[in-house]
mmCIF file of C-alpha atoms in Angstrom:
data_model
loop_
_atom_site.group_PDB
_atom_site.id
_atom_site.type_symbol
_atom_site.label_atom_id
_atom_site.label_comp_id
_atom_site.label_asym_id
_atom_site.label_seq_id
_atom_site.Cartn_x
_atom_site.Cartn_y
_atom_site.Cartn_z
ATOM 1 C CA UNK A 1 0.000 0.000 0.000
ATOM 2 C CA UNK A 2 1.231 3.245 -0.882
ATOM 3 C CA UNK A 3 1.919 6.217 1.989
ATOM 4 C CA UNK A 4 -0.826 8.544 3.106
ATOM 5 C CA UNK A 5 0.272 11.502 2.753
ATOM 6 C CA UNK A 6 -1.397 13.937 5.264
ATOM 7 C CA UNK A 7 -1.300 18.173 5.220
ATOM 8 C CA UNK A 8 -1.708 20.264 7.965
ATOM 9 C CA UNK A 9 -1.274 24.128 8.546
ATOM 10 C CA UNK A 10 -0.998 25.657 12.151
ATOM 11 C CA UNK A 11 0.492 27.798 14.451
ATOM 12 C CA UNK A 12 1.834 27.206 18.191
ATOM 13 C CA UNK A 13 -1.913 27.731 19.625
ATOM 14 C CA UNK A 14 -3.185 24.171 17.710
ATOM 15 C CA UNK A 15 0.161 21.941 18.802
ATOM 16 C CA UNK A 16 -2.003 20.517 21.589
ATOM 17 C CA UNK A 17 -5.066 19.678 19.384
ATOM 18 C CA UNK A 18 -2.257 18.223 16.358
ATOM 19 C CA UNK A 19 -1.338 15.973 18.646
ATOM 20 C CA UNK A 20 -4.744 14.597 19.496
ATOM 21 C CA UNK A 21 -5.301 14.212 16.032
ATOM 22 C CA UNK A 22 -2.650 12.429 14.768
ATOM 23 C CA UNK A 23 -2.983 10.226 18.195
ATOM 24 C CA UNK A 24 -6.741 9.216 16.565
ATOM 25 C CA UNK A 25 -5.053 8.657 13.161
ATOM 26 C CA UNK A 26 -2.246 5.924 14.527
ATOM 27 C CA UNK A 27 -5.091 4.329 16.613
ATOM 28 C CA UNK A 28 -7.459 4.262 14.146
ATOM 29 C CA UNK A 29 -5.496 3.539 11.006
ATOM 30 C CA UNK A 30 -3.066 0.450 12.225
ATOM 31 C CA UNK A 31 -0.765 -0.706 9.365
ATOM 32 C CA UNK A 32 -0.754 2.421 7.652
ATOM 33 C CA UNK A 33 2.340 4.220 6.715
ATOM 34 C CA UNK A 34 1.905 7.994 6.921
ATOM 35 C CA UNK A 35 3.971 11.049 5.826
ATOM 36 C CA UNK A 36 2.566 14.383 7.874
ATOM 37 C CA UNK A 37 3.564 17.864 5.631
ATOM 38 C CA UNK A 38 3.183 20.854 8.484
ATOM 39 C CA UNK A 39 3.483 24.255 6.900
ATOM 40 C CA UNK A 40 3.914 26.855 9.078
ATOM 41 C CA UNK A 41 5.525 30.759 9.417
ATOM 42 C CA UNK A 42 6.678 30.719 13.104
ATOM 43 C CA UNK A 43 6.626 27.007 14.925
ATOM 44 C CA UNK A 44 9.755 27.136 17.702
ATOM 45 C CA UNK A 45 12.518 24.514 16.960
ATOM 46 C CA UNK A 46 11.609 23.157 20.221
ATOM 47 C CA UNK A 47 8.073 22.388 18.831
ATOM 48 C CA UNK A 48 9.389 20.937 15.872
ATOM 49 C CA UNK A 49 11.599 18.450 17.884
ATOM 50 C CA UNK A 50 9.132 17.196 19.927
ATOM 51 C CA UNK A 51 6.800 16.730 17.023
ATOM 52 C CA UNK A 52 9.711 14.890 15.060
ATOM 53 C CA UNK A 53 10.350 12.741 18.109
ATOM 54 C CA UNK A 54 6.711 11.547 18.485
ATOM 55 C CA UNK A 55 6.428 10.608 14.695
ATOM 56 C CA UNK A 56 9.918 9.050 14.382
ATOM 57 C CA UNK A 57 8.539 7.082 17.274
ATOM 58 C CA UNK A 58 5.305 6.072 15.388
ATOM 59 C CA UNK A 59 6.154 5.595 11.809
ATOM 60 C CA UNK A 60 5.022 8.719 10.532
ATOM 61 C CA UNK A 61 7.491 10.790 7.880
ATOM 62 C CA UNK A 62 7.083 14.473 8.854
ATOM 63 C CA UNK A 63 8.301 17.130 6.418
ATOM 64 C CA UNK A 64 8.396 20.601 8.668
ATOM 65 C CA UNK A 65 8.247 23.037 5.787
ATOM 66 C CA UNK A 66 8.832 26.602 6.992
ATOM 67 C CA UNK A 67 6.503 28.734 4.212
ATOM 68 C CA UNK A 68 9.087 31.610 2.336
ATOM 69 C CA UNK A 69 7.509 34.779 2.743
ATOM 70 C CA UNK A 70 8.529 35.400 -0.664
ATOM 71 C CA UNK A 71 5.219 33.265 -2.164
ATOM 72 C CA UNK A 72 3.299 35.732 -0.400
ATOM 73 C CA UNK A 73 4.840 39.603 -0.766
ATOM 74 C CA UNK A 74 1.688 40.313 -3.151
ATOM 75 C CA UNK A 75 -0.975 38.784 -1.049
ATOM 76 C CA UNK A 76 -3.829 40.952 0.790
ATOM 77 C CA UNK A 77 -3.004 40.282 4.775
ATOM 78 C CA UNK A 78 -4.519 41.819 7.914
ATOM 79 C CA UNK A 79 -5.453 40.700 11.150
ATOM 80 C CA UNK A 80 -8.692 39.486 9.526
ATOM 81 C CA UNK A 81 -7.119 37.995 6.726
ATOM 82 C CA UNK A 82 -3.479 36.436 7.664
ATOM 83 C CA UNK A 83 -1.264 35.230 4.820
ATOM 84 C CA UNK A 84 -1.901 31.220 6.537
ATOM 85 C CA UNK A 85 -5.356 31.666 4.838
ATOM 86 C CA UNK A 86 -3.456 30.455 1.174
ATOM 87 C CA UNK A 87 -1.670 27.954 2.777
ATOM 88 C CA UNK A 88 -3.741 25.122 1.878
ATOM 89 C CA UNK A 89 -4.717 26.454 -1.669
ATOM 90 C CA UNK A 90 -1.360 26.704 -2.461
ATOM 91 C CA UNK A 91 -0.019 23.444 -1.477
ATOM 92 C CA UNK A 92 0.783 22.614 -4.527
ATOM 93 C CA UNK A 93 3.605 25.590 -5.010
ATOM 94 C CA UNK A 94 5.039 24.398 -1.471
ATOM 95 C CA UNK A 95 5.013 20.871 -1.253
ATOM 96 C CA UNK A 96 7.910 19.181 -3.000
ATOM 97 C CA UNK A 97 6.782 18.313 -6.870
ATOM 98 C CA UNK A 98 7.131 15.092 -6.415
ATOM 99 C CA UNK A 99 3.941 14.504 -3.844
ATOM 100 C CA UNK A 100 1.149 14.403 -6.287
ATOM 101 C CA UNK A 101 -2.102 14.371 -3.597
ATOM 102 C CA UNK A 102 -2.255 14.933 -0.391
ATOM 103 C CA UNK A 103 -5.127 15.188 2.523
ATOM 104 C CA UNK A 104 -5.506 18.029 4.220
ATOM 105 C CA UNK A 105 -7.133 18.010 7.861
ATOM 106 C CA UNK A 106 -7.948 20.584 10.344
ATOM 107 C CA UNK A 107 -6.527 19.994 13.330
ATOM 108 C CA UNK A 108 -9.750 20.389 15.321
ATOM 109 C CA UNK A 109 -10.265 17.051 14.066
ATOM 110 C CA UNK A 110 -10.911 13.316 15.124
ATOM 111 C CA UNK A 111 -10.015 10.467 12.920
ATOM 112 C CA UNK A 112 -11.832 7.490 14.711
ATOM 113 C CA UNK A 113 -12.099 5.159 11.430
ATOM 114 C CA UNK A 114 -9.719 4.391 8.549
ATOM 115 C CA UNK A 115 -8.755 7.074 5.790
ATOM 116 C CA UNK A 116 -7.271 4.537 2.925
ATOM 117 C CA UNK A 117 -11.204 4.784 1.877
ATOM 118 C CA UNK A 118 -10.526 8.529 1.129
ATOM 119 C CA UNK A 119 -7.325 8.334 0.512
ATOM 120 C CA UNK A 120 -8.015 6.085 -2.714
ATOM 121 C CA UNK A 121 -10.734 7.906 -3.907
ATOM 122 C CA UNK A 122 -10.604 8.590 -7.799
ATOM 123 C CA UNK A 123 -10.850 12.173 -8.003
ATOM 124 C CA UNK A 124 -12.343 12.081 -11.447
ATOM 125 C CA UNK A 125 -10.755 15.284 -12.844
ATOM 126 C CA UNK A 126 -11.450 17.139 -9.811
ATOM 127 C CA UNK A 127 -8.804 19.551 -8.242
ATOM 128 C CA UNK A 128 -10.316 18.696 -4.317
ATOM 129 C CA UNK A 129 -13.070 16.466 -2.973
ATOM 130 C CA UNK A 130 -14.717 18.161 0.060
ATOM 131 C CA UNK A 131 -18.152 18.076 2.048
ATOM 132 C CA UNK A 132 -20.750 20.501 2.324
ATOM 133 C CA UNK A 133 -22.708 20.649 5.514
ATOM 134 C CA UNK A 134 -25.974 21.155 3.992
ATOM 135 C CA UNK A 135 -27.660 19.730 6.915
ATOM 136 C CA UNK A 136 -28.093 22.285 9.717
ATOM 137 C CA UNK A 137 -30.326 24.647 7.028
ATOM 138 C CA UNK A 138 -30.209 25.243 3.021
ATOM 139 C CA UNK A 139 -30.744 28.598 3.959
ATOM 140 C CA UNK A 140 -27.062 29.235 4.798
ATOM 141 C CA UNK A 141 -26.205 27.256 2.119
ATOM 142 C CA UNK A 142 -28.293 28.711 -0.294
ATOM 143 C CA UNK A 143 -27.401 32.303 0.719
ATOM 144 C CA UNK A 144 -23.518 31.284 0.238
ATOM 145 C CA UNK A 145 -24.391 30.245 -3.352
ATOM 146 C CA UNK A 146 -25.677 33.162 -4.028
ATOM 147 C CA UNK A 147 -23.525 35.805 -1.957
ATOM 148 C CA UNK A 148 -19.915 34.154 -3.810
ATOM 149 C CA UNK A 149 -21.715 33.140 -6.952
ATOM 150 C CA UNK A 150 -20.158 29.945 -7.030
ATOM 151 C CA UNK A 151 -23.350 28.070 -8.702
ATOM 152 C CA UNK A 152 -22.736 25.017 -6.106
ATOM 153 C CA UNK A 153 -23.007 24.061 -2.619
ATOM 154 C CA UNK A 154 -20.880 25.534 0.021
ATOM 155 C CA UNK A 155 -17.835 23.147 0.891
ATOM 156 C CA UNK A 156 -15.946 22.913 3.910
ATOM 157 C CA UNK A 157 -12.603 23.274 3.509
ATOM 158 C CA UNK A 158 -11.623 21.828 6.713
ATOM 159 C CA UNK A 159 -11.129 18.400 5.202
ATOM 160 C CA UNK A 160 -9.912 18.436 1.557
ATOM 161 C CA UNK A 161 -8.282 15.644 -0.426
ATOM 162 C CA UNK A 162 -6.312 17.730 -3.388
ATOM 163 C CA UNK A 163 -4.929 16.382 -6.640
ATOM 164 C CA UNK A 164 -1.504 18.568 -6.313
ATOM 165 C CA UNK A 165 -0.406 17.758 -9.630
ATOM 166 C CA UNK A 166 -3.877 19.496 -11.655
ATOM 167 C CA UNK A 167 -3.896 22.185 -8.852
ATOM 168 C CA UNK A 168 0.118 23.463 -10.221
ATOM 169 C CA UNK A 169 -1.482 23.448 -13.491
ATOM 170 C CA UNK A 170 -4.827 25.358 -12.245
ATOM 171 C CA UNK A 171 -4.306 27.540 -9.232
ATOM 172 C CA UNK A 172 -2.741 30.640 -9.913
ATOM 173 C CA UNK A 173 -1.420 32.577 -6.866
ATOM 174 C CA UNK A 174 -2.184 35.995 -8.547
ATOM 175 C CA UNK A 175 -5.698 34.988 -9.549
ATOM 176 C CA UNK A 176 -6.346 33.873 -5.254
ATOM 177 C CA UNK A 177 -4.604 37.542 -4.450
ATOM 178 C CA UNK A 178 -6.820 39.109 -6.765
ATOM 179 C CA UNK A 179 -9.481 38.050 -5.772
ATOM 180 C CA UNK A 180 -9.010 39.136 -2.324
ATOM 181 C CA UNK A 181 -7.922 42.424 -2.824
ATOM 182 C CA UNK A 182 -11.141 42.930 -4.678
ATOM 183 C CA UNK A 183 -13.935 41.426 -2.661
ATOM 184 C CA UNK A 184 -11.895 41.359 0.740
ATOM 185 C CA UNK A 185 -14.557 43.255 2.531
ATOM 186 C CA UNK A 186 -16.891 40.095 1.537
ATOM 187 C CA UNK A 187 -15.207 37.520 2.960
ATOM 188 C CA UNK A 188 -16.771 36.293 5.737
ATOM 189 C CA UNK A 189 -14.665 32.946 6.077
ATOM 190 C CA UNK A 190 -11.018 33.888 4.041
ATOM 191 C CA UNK A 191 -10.330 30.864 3.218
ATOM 192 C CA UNK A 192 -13.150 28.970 3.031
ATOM 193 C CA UNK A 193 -15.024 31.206 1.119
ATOM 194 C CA UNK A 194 -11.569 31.592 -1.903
ATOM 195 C CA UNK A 195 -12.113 28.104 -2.087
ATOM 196 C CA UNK A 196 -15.797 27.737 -2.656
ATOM 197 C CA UNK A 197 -15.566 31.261 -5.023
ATOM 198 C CA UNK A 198 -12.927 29.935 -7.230
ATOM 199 C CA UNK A 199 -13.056 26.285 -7.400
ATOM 200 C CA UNK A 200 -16.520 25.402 -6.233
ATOM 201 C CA UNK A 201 -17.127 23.455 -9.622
ATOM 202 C CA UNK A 202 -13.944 21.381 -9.293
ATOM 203 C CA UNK A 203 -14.335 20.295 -6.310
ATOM 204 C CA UNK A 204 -16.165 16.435 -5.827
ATOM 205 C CA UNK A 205 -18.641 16.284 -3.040
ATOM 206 C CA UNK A 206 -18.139 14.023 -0.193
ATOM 207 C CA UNK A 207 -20.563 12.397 2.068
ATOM 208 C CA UNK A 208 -20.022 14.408 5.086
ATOM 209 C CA UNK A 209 -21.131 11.994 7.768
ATOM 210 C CA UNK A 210 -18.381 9.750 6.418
ATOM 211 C CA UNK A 211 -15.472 12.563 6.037
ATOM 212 C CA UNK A 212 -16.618 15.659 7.866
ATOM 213 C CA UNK A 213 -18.778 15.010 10.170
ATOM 214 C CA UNK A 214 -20.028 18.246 12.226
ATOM 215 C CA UNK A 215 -20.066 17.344 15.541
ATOM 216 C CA UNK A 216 -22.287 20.171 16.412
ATOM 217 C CA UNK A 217 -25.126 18.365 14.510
ATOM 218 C CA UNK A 218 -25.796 15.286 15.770
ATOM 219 C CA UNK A 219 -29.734 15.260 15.954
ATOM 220 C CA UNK A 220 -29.635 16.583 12.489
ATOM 221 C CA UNK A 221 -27.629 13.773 10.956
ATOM 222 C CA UNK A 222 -30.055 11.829 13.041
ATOM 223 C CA UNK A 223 -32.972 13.218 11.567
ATOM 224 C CA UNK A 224 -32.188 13.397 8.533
ATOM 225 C CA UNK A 225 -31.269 9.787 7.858
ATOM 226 C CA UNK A 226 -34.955 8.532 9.744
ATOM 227 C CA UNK A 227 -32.426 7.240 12.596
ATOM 228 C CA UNK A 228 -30.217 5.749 11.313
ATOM 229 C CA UNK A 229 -26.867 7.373 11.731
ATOM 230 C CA UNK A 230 -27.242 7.226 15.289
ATOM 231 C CA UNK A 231 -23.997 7.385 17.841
ATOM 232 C CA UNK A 232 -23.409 3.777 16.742
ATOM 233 C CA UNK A 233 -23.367 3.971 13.269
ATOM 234 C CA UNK A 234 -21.188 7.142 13.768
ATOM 235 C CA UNK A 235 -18.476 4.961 15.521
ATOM 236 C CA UNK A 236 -19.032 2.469 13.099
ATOM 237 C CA UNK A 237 -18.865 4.024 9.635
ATOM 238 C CA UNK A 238 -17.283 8.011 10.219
ATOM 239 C CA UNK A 239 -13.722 8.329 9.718
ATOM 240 C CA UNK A 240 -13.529 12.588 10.395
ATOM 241 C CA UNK A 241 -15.026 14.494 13.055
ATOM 242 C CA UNK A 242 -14.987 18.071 12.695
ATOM 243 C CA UNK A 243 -15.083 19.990 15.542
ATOM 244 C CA UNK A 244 -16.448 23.178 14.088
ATOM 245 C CA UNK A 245 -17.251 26.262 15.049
ATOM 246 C CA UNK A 246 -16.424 28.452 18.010
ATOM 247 C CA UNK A 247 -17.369 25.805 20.899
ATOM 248 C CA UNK A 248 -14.004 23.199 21.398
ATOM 249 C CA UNK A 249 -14.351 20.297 23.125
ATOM 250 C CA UNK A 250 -10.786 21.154 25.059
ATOM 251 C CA UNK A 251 -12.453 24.328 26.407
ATOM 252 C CA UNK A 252 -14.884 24.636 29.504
ATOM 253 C CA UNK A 253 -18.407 24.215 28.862
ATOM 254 C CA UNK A 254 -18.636 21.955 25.500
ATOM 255 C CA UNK A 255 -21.938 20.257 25.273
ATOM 256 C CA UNK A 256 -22.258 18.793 21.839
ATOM 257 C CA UNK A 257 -22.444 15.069 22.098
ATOM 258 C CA UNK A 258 -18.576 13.677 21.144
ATOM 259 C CA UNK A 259 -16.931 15.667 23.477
ATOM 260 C CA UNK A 260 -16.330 13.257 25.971
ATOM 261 C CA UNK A 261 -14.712 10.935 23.010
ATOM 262 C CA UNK A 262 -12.676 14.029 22.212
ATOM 263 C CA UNK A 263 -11.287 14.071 25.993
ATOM 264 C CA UNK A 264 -10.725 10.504 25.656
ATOM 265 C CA UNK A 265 -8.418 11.026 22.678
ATOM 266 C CA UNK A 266 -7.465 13.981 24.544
ATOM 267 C CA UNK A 267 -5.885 11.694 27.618
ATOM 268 C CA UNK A 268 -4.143 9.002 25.687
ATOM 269 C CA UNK A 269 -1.989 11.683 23.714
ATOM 270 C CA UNK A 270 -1.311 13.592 26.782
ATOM 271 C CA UNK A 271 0.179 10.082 27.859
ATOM 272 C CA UNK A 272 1.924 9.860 24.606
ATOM 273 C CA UNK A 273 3.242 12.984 24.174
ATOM 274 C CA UNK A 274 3.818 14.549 27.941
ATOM 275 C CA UNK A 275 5.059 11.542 29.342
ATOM 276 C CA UNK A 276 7.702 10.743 26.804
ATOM 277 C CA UNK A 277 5.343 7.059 25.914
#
């Protein structure tokens, strides 16, 4: 089997919730070989030795790739708009040429079922495959149709399996800057919203209770399949949970329904990864 190769993009704030997810990945994914791509502007060396440790440790590759500002000296930045918003649509001028897809996750993410599934999935032309949460209300999907013009549904970009090779063909940096510095002021989610302005129609939908699963929106996924994707069938058949939104399971007062099985994961990598296990 070939190497999974995973993307993330963080800064020093999401170590902590990195290392719960790629604690859920090993657990859930045994046998796999796994090569982890971390793009970052400012991670500590520190950081980046204790990550390397960890994955050395577990048979994950990891390719720390410290992003030139260079790339970026024409891109629209602010507070509201930081220059890690291109990170992940521009993978494919950072990442070495020779890695020709890759998976990108959130790290506010659980991975409690296997990814080769995903991983293997024929992209059929497609530059991404991503998931829309449709579920909560077609209203807010409907009204991001219309307010980016994009002509499809709204995708998440929080899980995003990209065809690297097409996207050096496709994506041009300039065209992503352009398009900031000209609708910046409608951007309501930077990133998400580039993706689902510019490349809404190459992207291939996903079932989102198998790869994105909004863990805010349990009784919806409920209802909407007449019961049957209760919490067993969850545990059973969903490989990501997303985490979304503002309320974290690793802060006080979370009262969505995984986030006890977020605190679990949450234990066993402090145990990996404080401890020295």
């Amino acid at each position: 089997m070939d190497t999974i190769r995973l993307l993330v993009s963080l800064d020093r704030n999401y170590l902590p919730q990195l290392r719960v997810l790629l604690t859920s990945i090993r657990l859930n994914n045994p046998g796999e070989k796994f090569a982890l791509y971390l793009l970052h502007s400012r991670l500590e060396q520190e950081d980046l030795e204790k990550l390397a440790h960890w994955c050395e440790g577990h048979g994950f590759e990891l390719e720390a790739l410290r992003v030139e500002e260079a790339l970026f000296q024409d891109a629209p930045a602010s507070k509201q708009y930081p220059k890690e918003m291109y990170y992940r649509l521009l993978a494919a001028r950072i990442l070495p040429d020779t890695v020709e897809r890759v998976l990108y996750l959130d790290p506010d993410i659980l991975v409690i079922n296997p990814l080769r599934p995903l991983w293997e999935l024929d992209l059929r032309g497609h530059l991404f495959a991503a998931a829309a949460h449709t579920g909560k209300t077609e209203l807010a999907n409907s009204v991001n149709r219309v307010r980016l013009g994009s002509g499809c549904d709204y995708y998440n970009s929080g899980v995003l399996l990209i065809d690297l090779a097409a996207a050096r063909r496709e994506i041009d940096p300039e065209a992503l800057f352009d398009y900031v510095a000209e609708h910046g002021k409608e951007l309501l989610l930077p990133d998400q919203d580039l993706l689902n302005a510019l490349y809404g129609r190459r992207i291939l939908p996903l079932d989102d209770g198998l790869w994105n699963y909004d863990a805010r929106n349990y009784n919806n996924y409920l209802l909407r399949s007449s019961g049957v994707r209760d919490v067993g069938w969850v545990m059973e058949n969903t490989a990501i949970l997303h985490f979304c939104g503002k309320a974290k399971p690793w802060k006080p007062g979370y009262v969505y329904r995984f986030g006890l099985l977020y605190q679990h994961y949450q234990q066993i990598a402090h145990r990996e990864w404080e401890r020295g296990r």
